[in-house]
CSV table of C-alpha atoms in Angstrom, one decimal:
chain,number,residue,atom,x,y,z
A,1,UNK,CA,253.8,-43.4,-54.2
A,2,UNK,CA,253.4,-42.4,-57.8
A,3,UNK,CA,256.1,-42.3,-60.5
A,4,UNK,CA,255.0,-39.6,-62.7
A,5,UNK,CA,256.0,-36.3,-64.6
A,6,UNK,CA,252.5,-35.1,-64.0
A,7,UNK,CA,251.6,-32.7,-66.9
A,8,UNK,CA,255.2,-32.1,-67.7
A,9,UNK,CA,257.3,-33.7,-70.5
A,10,UNK,CA,258.6,-37.2,-69.6
A,11,UNK,CA,262.1,-36.1,-68.7
A,12,UNK,CA,260.7,-34.5,-65.5
A,13,UNK,CA,259.7,-37.8,-64.2
A,14,UNK,CA,259.8,-38.0,-60.3
A,15,UNK,CA,258.0,-39.3,-57.3
A,16,UNK,CA,254.7,-38.0,-56.0
A,17,UNK,CA,253.6,-39.0,-52.4
A,18,UNK,CA,249.9,-39.4,-51.8
A,19,UNK,CA,248.7,-39.3,-48.2
A,20,UNK,CA,246.1,-41.8,-46.7
A,21,UNK,CA,243.2,-39.7,-47.7
A,22,UNK,CA,244.1,-40.2,-51.4
A,23,UNK,CA,245.4,-36.7,-52.1
A,24,UNK,CA,248.5,-34.6,-52.1
A,25,UNK,CA,250.4,-34.5,-48.9
A,26,UNK,CA,249.9,-31.5,-46.8
A,27,UNK,CA,253.0,-29.3,-46.4
A,28,UNK,CA,253.4,-30.5,-42.9
A,29,UNK,CA,253.6,-34.1,-44.1
A,30,UNK,CA,256.1,-33.2,-46.9
A,31,UNK,CA,258.2,-31.4,-44.3
A,32,UNK,CA,258.4,-34.5,-42.1
A,33,UNK,CA,259.3,-36.7,-45.0
A,34,UNK,CA,262.2,-34.3,-45.9
A,35,UNK,CA,263.3,-34.2,-42.4
A,36,UNK,CA,263.4,-38.0,-42.2
A,37,UNK,CA,265.3,-38.1,-45.4
A,38,UNK,CA,268.0,-35.7,-44.2
A,39,UNK,CA,268.4,-37.8,-41.1
A,40,UNK,CA,268.9,-41.0,-43.1
A,41,UNK,CA,271.3,-39.3,-45.5
A,42,UNK,CA,273.4,-37.8,-42.7
A,43,UNK,CA,273.5,-41.1,-40.9
A,44,UNK,CA,274.6,-43.0,-44.1
A,45,UNK,CA,272.1,-45.8,-43.2
A,46,UNK,CA,272.4,-49.0,-45.3
A,47,UNK,CA,269.2,-49.9,-47.3
A,48,UNK,CA,266.8,-52.3,-45.7
A,49,UNK,CA,266.7,-55.9,-47.1
A,50,UNK,CA,263.8,-56.7,-49.4
A,51,UNK,CA,260.7,-57.7,-47.4
A,52,UNK,CA,258.4,-59.2,-50.1
A,53,UNK,CA,255.9,-60.3,-47.4
A,54,UNK,CA,255.0,-56.6,-46.9
A,55,UNK,CA,253.9,-56.3,-50.6
A,56,UNK,CA,250.3,-56.9,-51.3
A,57,UNK,CA,248.9,-56.9,-54.8
A,58,UNK,CA,246.0,-54.6,-55.6
A,59,UNK,CA,243.8,-54.1,-58.6
A,60,UNK,CA,241.9,-50.8,-58.0
A,61,UNK,CA,240.5,-50.3,-61.5
A,62,UNK,CA,237.0,-51.9,-61.0
A,63,UNK,CA,236.4,-50.6,-57.4
A,64,UNK,CA,237.5,-47.1,-58.8
A,65,UNK,CA,235.1,-47.2,-61.7
A,66,UNK,CA,232.3,-48.5,-59.5
A,67,UNK,CA,232.8,-45.4,-57.2
A,68,UNK,CA,232.8,-43.0,-60.2
A,69,UNK,CA,229.7,-44.6,-61.7
A,70,UNK,CA,227.6,-43.3,-58.7
A,71,UNK,CA,228.5,-39.7,-59.3
A,72,UNK,CA,226.2,-38.8,-62.3
A,73,UNK,CA,222.7,-39.3,-63.7
A,74,UNK,CA,223.1,-42.0,-66.3
A,75,UNK,CA,219.5,-41.7,-67.5
A,76,UNK,CA,220.0,-37.9,-68.5
A,77,UNK,CA,223.4,-38.9,-70.2
A,78,UNK,CA,221.7,-41.7,-72.2
A,79,UNK,CA,218.6,-39.7,-73.1
A,80,UNK,CA,220.8,-36.8,-74.3
A,81,UNK,CA,222.2,-38.8,-77.2
A,82,UNK,CA,225.5,-37.0,-76.9
A,83,UNK,CA,228.6,-38.6,-78.3
A,84,UNK,CA,232.0,-38.1,-76.9
A,85,UNK,CA,235.6,-38.8,-77.6
A,86,UNK,CA,238.3,-39.2,-75.0
A,87,UNK,CA,242.0,-38.3,-75.1
A,88,UNK,CA,244.1,-39.6,-72.3
A,89,UNK,CA,247.4,-38.4,-74.2
A,90,UNK,CA,248.9,-41.9,-73.8
A,91,UNK,CA,248.7,-41.6,-70.0
A,92,UNK,CA,247.3,-43.2,-67.0
A,93,UNK,CA,243.6,-42.2,-67.7
A,94,UNK,CA,243.5,-44.4,-70.8
A,95,UNK,CA,240.4,-46.5,-71.1
A,96,UNK,CA,238.6,-45.1,-68.0
A,97,UNK,CA,236.1,-42.7,-69.4
A,98,UNK,CA,235.3,-44.9,-72.5
A,99,UNK,CA,234.5,-47.9,-70.3
A,100,UNK,CA,232.4,-46.0,-67.9
A,101,UNK,CA,230.3,-44.3,-70.5
A,102,UNK,CA,230.0,-47.3,-72.8
A,103,UNK,CA,228.8,-49.6,-70.1
A,104,UNK,CA,226.0,-47.1,-69.4
A,105,UNK,CA,225.0,-46.8,-72.9
A,106,UNK,CA,226.7,-43.5,-74.0
A,107,UNK,CA,228.9,-43.4,-77.1
A,108,UNK,CA,232.5,-42.6,-76.4
A,109,UNK,CA,235.5,-43.3,-78.6
A,110,UNK,CA,239.1,-42.9,-77.6
A,111,UNK,CA,242.4,-41.6,-79.1
A,112,UNK,CA,246.0,-41.8,-77.9
A,113,UNK,CA,244.9,-44.5,-75.5
A,114,UNK,CA,247.9,-46.8,-75.9
A,115,UNK,CA,250.5,-46.9,-73.2
A,116,UNK,CA,253.6,-44.7,-74.2
A,117,UNK,CA,256.0,-43.5,-71.4
A,118,UNK,CA,257.0,-40.7,-73.8
A,119,UNK,CA,253.5,-39.6,-74.7
A,120,UNK,CA,253.9,-40.0,-78.3
A,121,UNK,CA,256.4,-37.1,-78.4
A,122,UNK,CA,253.8,-34.5,-77.2
A,123,UNK,CA,253.8,-32.4,-74.1
A,124,UNK,CA,251.1,-34.3,-72.0
A,125,UNK,CA,249.3,-31.1,-70.7
A,126,UNK,CA,245.7,-30.8,-72.0
A,127,UNK,CA,245.8,-27.4,-73.3
A,128,UNK,CA,246.7,-25.9,-76.7
A,129,UNK,CA,248.6,-26.8,-78.8
A,130,UNK,CA,249.0,-30.2,-77.3
A,131,UNK,CA,245.5,-31.3,-78.0
A,132,UNK,CA,245.3,-30.6,-81.6
A,133,UNK,CA,244.8,-34.3,-82.2
A,134,UNK,CA,241.6,-34.3,-80.0
A,135,UNK,CA,240.3,-31.3,-82.0
A,136,UNK,CA,240.8,-33.2,-85.2
A,137,UNK,CA,239.1,-36.2,-83.9
A,138,UNK,CA,236.0,-34.2,-82.7
A,139,UNK,CA,235.6,-32.5,-86.1
A,140,UNK,CA,236.2,-35.6,-88.0
A,141,UNK,CA,233.8,-37.8,-85.9
A,142,UNK,CA,231.3,-35.1,-85.4
A,143,UNK,CA,231.4,-35.7,-81.7
A,144,UNK,CA,229.6,-33.4,-79.3
A,145,UNK,CA,232.7,-32.9,-77.2
A,146,UNK,CA,236.2,-34.0,-76.7
A,147,UNK,CA,237.5,-34.6,-73.2
A,148,UNK,CA,241.3,-34.8,-72.3
A,149,UNK,CA,243.3,-35.8,-69.5
A,150,UNK,CA,247.0,-35.0,-68.7
A,151,UNK,CA,249.9,-37.7,-68.3
A,152,UNK,CA,248.9,-38.7,-64.7
A,153,UNK,CA,245.1,-38.3,-65.2
A,154,UNK,CA,244.3,-35.5,-62.9
A,155,UNK,CA,243.9,-32.4,-65.1
A,156,UNK,CA,241.1,-31.9,-67.6
A,157,UNK,CA,240.9,-30.1,-71.0
A,158,UNK,CA,238.1,-30.1,-73.5
A,159,UNK,CA,237.1,-29.4,-77.2
A,160,UNK,CA,233.6,-28.1,-78.1
A,161,UNK,CA,231.8,-29.8,-81.0
A,162,UNK,CA,232.8,-26.9,-83.3
A,163,UNK,CA,236.5,-27.4,-82.6
A,164,UNK,CA,236.9,-24.6,-80.0
A,165,UNK,CA,239.2,-25.1,-77.1
A,166,UNK,CA,237.4,-24.9,-73.7
A,167,UNK,CA,240.1,-23.7,-71.2
A,168,UNK,CA,240.5,-24.9,-67.7
A,169,UNK,CA,239.0,-21.7,-66.2
A,170,UNK,CA,235.9,-22.1,-68.3
A,171,UNK,CA,235.6,-25.9,-67.3
A,172,UNK,CA,235.9,-24.9,-63.6
A,173,UNK,CA,233.2,-22.2,-63.9
A,174,UNK,CA,230.9,-24.5,-65.8
A,175,UNK,CA,231.3,-27.3,-63.1
A,176,UNK,CA,230.7,-24.8,-60.3
A,177,UNK,CA,227.6,-23.4,-62.1
A,178,UNK,CA,226.4,-27.0,-62.4
A,179,UNK,CA,227.0,-28.3,-58.9
A,180,UNK,CA,226.1,-25.2,-57.0
A,181,UNK,CA,223.4,-24.0,-59.3
A,182,UNK,CA,221.7,-26.9,-61.3
A,183,UNK,CA,222.2,-29.6,-58.7
A,184,UNK,CA,222.1,-27.2,-55.8
A,185,UNK,CA,224.7,-29.1,-53.6
A,186,UNK,CA,226.0,-27.5,-50.4
A,187,UNK,CA,229.5,-26.3,-49.8
A,188,UNK,CA,232.0,-23.5,-50.3
A,189,UNK,CA,234.3,-22.8,-53.2
A,190,UNK,CA,238.1,-22.7,-53.3
A,191,UNK,CA,240.5,-21.5,-56.0
A,192,UNK,CA,244.2,-20.8,-56.4
A,193,UNK,CA,245.6,-17.3,-56.9
A,194,UNK,CA,245.9,-17.5,-60.6
A,195,UNK,CA,242.2,-18.6,-61.5
A,196,UNK,CA,239.8,-16.5,-63.3
A,197,UNK,CA,237.6,-13.9,-61.4
A,198,UNK,CA,234.6,-15.4,-63.1
A,199,UNK,CA,234.7,-18.0,-60.3
A,200,UNK,CA,234.1,-15.1,-57.9
A,201,UNK,CA,231.0,-14.1,-59.6
A,202,UNK,CA,229.5,-17.5,-59.9
A,203,UNK,CA,230.2,-18.2,-56.3
A,204,UNK,CA,228.5,-15.0,-55.2
A,205,UNK,CA,225.5,-15.7,-57.4
A,206,UNK,CA,224.9,-18.9,-55.5
A,207,UNK,CA,225.8,-17.4,-52.1
A,208,UNK,CA,228.9,-19.5,-51.6
A,209,UNK,CA,231.9,-18.4,-49.6
A,210,UNK,CA,235.0,-18.2,-51.7
A,211,UNK,CA,238.5,-19.2,-50.4
A,212,UNK,CA,241.5,-18.0,-52.4
A,213,UNK,CA,244.9,-19.9,-51.7
A,214,UNK,CA,248.4,-20.1,-53.1
A,215,UNK,CA,249.1,-22.0,-56.2
A,216,UNK,CA,249.2,-25.7,-55.7
A,217,UNK,CA,246.3,-28.1,-55.2
A,218,UNK,CA,247.8,-29.1,-51.8
A,219,UNK,CA,246.3,-25.9,-50.4
A,220,UNK,CA,242.8,-26.6,-51.7
A,221,UNK,CA,243.1,-30.2,-50.3
A,222,UNK,CA,244.0,-28.9,-46.9
A,223,UNK,CA,240.7,-26.8,-46.9
A,224,UNK,CA,238.8,-29.8,-48.1
A,225,UNK,CA,240.0,-31.8,-45.3
A,226,UNK,CA,239.0,-29.1,-42.8
A,227,UNK,CA,235.7,-27.7,-44.3
A,228,UNK,CA,232.8,-28.4,-46.6
A,229,UNK,CA,234.3,-27.3,-49.9
A,230,UNK,CA,231.9,-28.3,-52.8
A,231,UNK,CA,234.5,-27.6,-55.5
A,232,UNK,CA,238.1,-26.5,-55.7
A,233,UNK,CA,240.2,-25.8,-58.7
A,234,UNK,CA,243.5,-24.5,-60.1
A,235,UNK,CA,244.5,-22.6,-63.3
A,236,UNK,CA,246.0,-25.7,-64.8
A,237,UNK,CA,242.8,-27.9,-65.0
A,238,UNK,CA,243.0,-29.7,-61.7
A,239,UNK,CA,239.5,-29.7,-60.2
A,240,UNK,CA,238.3,-31.6,-57.1
A,241,UNK,CA,234.8,-31.9,-55.5
A,242,UNK,CA,233.3,-33.2,-52.3
A,243,UNK,CA,231.5,-35.9,-54.1
A,244,UNK,CA,234.7,-37.7,-54.2
A,245,UNK,CA,238.1,-37.8,-52.5
A,246,UNK,CA,239.8,-34.4,-51.9
A,247,UNK,CA,241.9,-34.7,-55.1
A,248,UNK,CA,241.8,-33.7,-58.7
A,249,UNK,CA,240.7,-36.3,-61.2
A,250,UNK,CA,240.2,-35.7,-64.9
A,251,UNK,CA,237.7,-38.6,-65.3
A,252,UNK,CA,235.5,-37.2,-62.5
A,253,UNK,CA,235.6,-33.8,-64.1
A,254,UNK,CA,234.8,-35.2,-67.5
A,255,UNK,CA,231.8,-37.1,-66.2
A,256,UNK,CA,230.3,-34.1,-64.5
A,257,UNK,CA,231.0,-31.9,-67.6
A,258,UNK,CA,229.1,-34.6,-69.8
A,259,UNK,CA,226.3,-34.6,-67.1
A,260,UNK,CA,226.0,-30.8,-67.3
A,261,UNK,CA,225.7,-31.0,-71.1
A,262,UNK,CA,223.1,-33.6,-70.9
A,263,UNK,CA,221.0,-31.8,-68.0
A,264,UNK,CA,220.6,-28.7,-70.3
A,265,UNK,CA,220.8,-30.4,-73.6
A,266,UNK,CA,223.4,-27.9,-74.7
A,267,UNK,CA,227.0,-28.0,-76.2
A,268,UNK,CA,229.9,-26.7,-74.1
A,269,UNK,CA,230.0,-23.7,-76.3
A,270,UNK,CA,226.3,-23.0,-75.9
A,271,UNK,CA,226.7,-23.4,-72.1
A,272,UNK,CA,229.6,-20.9,-72.1
A,273,UNK,CA,227.4,-18.4,-74.0
A,274,UNK,CA,224.8,-18.6,-71.1
A,275,UNK,CA,227.6,-17.9,-68.6
A,276,UNK,CA,229.0,-15.0,-70.7
A,277,UNK,CA,225.5,-13.4,-71.1
A,278,UNK,CA,225.0,-13.4,-67.3
A,279,UNK,CA,228.6,-12.6,-66.0
A,280,UNK,CA,230.4,-11.0,-68.8
A,281,UNK,CA,233.4,-11.8,-70.9
A,282,UNK,CA,236.7,-13.1,-69.3
A,283,UNK,CA,239.7,-13.7,-71.6
A,284,UNK,CA,242.7,-15.4,-69.9
A,285,UNK,CA,246.3,-16.0,-71.2
A,286,UNK,CA,249.6,-17.2,-69.8
A,287,UNK,CA,253.1,-17.0,-71.3
A,288,UNK,CA,256.0,-19.0,-69.8
A,289,UNK,CA,259.4,-17.3,-70.1
A,290,UNK,CA,262.8,-19.0,-70.0
A,291,UNK,CA,265.2,-16.4,-68.6
A,292,UNK,CA,268.9,-15.8,-68.1
A,293,UNK,CA,270.2,-16.3,-64.6
A,294,UNK,CA,269.0,-13.6,-62.1
A,295,UNK,CA,266.2,-12.3,-64.4
A,296,UNK,CA,263.5,-14.0,-62.6
A,297,UNK,CA,264.5,-12.4,-59.4
A,298,UNK,CA,264.8,-9.0,-60.9
A,299,UNK,CA,261.3,-9.4,-62.4
A,300,UNK,CA,259.7,-10.2,-59.1
A,301,UNK,CA,261.5,-7.3,-57.5
A,302,UNK,CA,260.4,-4.9,-60.2
A,303,UNK,CA,256.8,-5.7,-60.0
A,304,UNK,CA,256.8,-5.7,-56.2
A,305,UNK,CA,258.4,-2.3,-55.6
A,306,UNK,CA,255.1,-0.4,-56.2
A,307,UNK,CA,256.7,2.0,-58.7
A,308,UNK,CA,254.9,0.6,-61.8
A,309,UNK,CA,252.0,3.0,-62.2
A,310,UNK,CA,250.4,1.5,-65.3
A,311,UNK,CA,250.6,-1.2,-68.0
A,312,UNK,CA,249.8,0.1,-71.5
A,313,UNK,CA,247.0,2.7,-70.9
A,314,UNK,CA,245.7,0.9,-67.9
A,315,UNK,CA,246.6,2.3,-64.5
A,316,UNK,CA,247.5,-0.3,-61.7
A,317,UNK,CA,244.9,0.2,-58.9
A,318,UNK,CA,245.9,-2.6,-56.4
A,319,UNK,CA,248.6,-5.2,-55.8
A,320,UNK,CA,248.6,-8.5,-54.1
A,321,UNK,CA,251.5,-11.0,-53.3
A,322,UNK,CA,249.9,-14.1,-52.0
A,323,UNK,CA,251.9,-16.1,-54.5
A,324,UNK,CA,254.0,-14.2,-57.0
A,325,UNK,CA,252.9,-10.6,-57.6
A,326,UNK,CA,249.3,-9.7,-59.1
A,327,UNK,CA,248.6,-6.3,-60.3
A,328,UNK,CA,245.0,-5.3,-60.7
A,329,UNK,CA,244.2,-2.9,-63.6
A,330,UNK,CA,241.7,-0.1,-63.9
A,331,UNK,CA,239.5,-2.0,-66.4
A,332,UNK,CA,238.9,-4.8,-63.9
A,333,UNK,CA,241.5,-7.0,-65.4
A,334,UNK,CA,244.8,-8.2,-63.8
A,335,UNK,CA,248.3,-9.4,-64.7
A,336,UNK,CA,250.5,-11.6,-62.5
A,337,UNK,CA,254.1,-12.7,-62.5
A,338,UNK,CA,255.2,-15.8,-60.7
A,339,UNK,CA,258.3,-18.2,-60.7
A,340,UNK,CA,257.3,-21.8,-61.5
A,341,UNK,CA,257.5,-24.2,-58.8
A,342,UNK,CA,258.5,-27.1,-61.0
A,343,UNK,CA,260.5,-25.6,-64.0
A,344,UNK,CA,263.0,-22.9,-64.5
A,345,UNK,CA,260.5,-20.4,-65.8
A,346,UNK,CA,258.8,-17.2,-65.0
A,347,UNK,CA,255.0,-17.4,-65.7
A,348,UNK,CA,253.2,-14.2,-66.8
A,349,UNK,CA,249.3,-14.5,-66.5
A,350,UNK,CA,246.6,-12.1,-67.5
A,351,UNK,CA,242.9,-11.8,-67.7
A,352,UNK,CA,240.9,-8.9,-69.0
A,353,UNK,CA,237.4,-8.5,-70.7
A,354,UNK,CA,238.8,-8.6,-74.2
A,355,UNK,CA,241.0,-11.1,-75.9
A,356,UNK,CA,243.2,-8.6,-77.8
A,357,UNK,CA,243.6,-6.6,-74.6
A,358,UNK,CA,244.8,-9.7,-72.7
A,359,UNK,CA,247.4,-10.4,-75.4
A,360,UNK,CA,248.6,-6.8,-75.5
A,361,UNK,CA,249.2,-6.9,-71.7
A,362,UNK,CA,251.1,-10.2,-72.0
A,363,UNK,CA,253.2,-8.7,-74.7
A,364,UNK,CA,253.9,-5.6,-72.8
A,365,UNK,CA,254.9,-7.4,-69.5
A,366,UNK,CA,257.0,-9.9,-71.4
A,367,UNK,CA,258.9,-7.0,-73.0
A,368,UNK,CA,259.4,-5.3,-69.6
A,369,UNK,CA,260.8,-8.6,-68.1
A,370,UNK,CA,263.1,-9.2,-71.1
A,371,UNK,CA,264.5,-5.6,-70.7
A,372,UNK,CA,265.4,-6.0,-67.0
């Protein structure tokens, strides 16, 4: 059991249940827990007395680090001479990446590594603008990359040495390219419904079957338990591989990203340029809308009814409703609306081949939703 707000601000603190395989509980397990809780609540059962003999102390840090140490080529990392800075955002990943890198001869500093249940007043999600402190640290220290983790240490973000933000979709694509291509490891690919179409192209290049699932890593975990999934990822920076347990882990993702840089002797920006040259440009954006009561339902109904023929000058050519409503546009881009599973928000996602087009699509859809 974990007490965490995950990547959300601290007032969202709650309980996460992790199953015996070390990852998110499957929907079937959660349903059983909820059923049991309802039975207990209806029966008004008194709490059990404390049973301290059932509590066993555990210090998992060193066994955990020893396991992660086996995942990457340390000689390549040392020989590269790359320098890193880690930003755990005052969360549970504090100290992990620096210890692993330093004890293997790789330079790694850390910022925001002190324990703070309120995360220094910052939203502990490793995306812009919350990782501005990491950008400044990278530029001031002339590091080759900054690697960031969210509050409970399972989602990754990154800053290139020039200060550019490397978004979760790009990180997922780079890691897939590395594991399936550079390292030629076997296995399929899984992604959630809101992840970039770049993953489809990279998977196809290496002949990997692609599985698309609803939003939530629990669906990827379920696939990883049943099949050989080399890598699975979600839009928010949670990425898991079959080199490890079927779960997201920002420290594992950071190690593999550092290894990718060392393997090719290139910065994150240079590696992304290689991907862009081969697969084209993909510009992603997301807007979170706090709405009046009833507006979310109206928005989903509006985009579901099939009457919307175009957005801006772009005809709608196809619709999907796996999780939310996704509209595919004539230029190869897409836009999607979905109610948040954790917050009272409507999320609007879009991806096109041009940054300005993505922003125009997001603004147009936001205006449509506000006017409902």
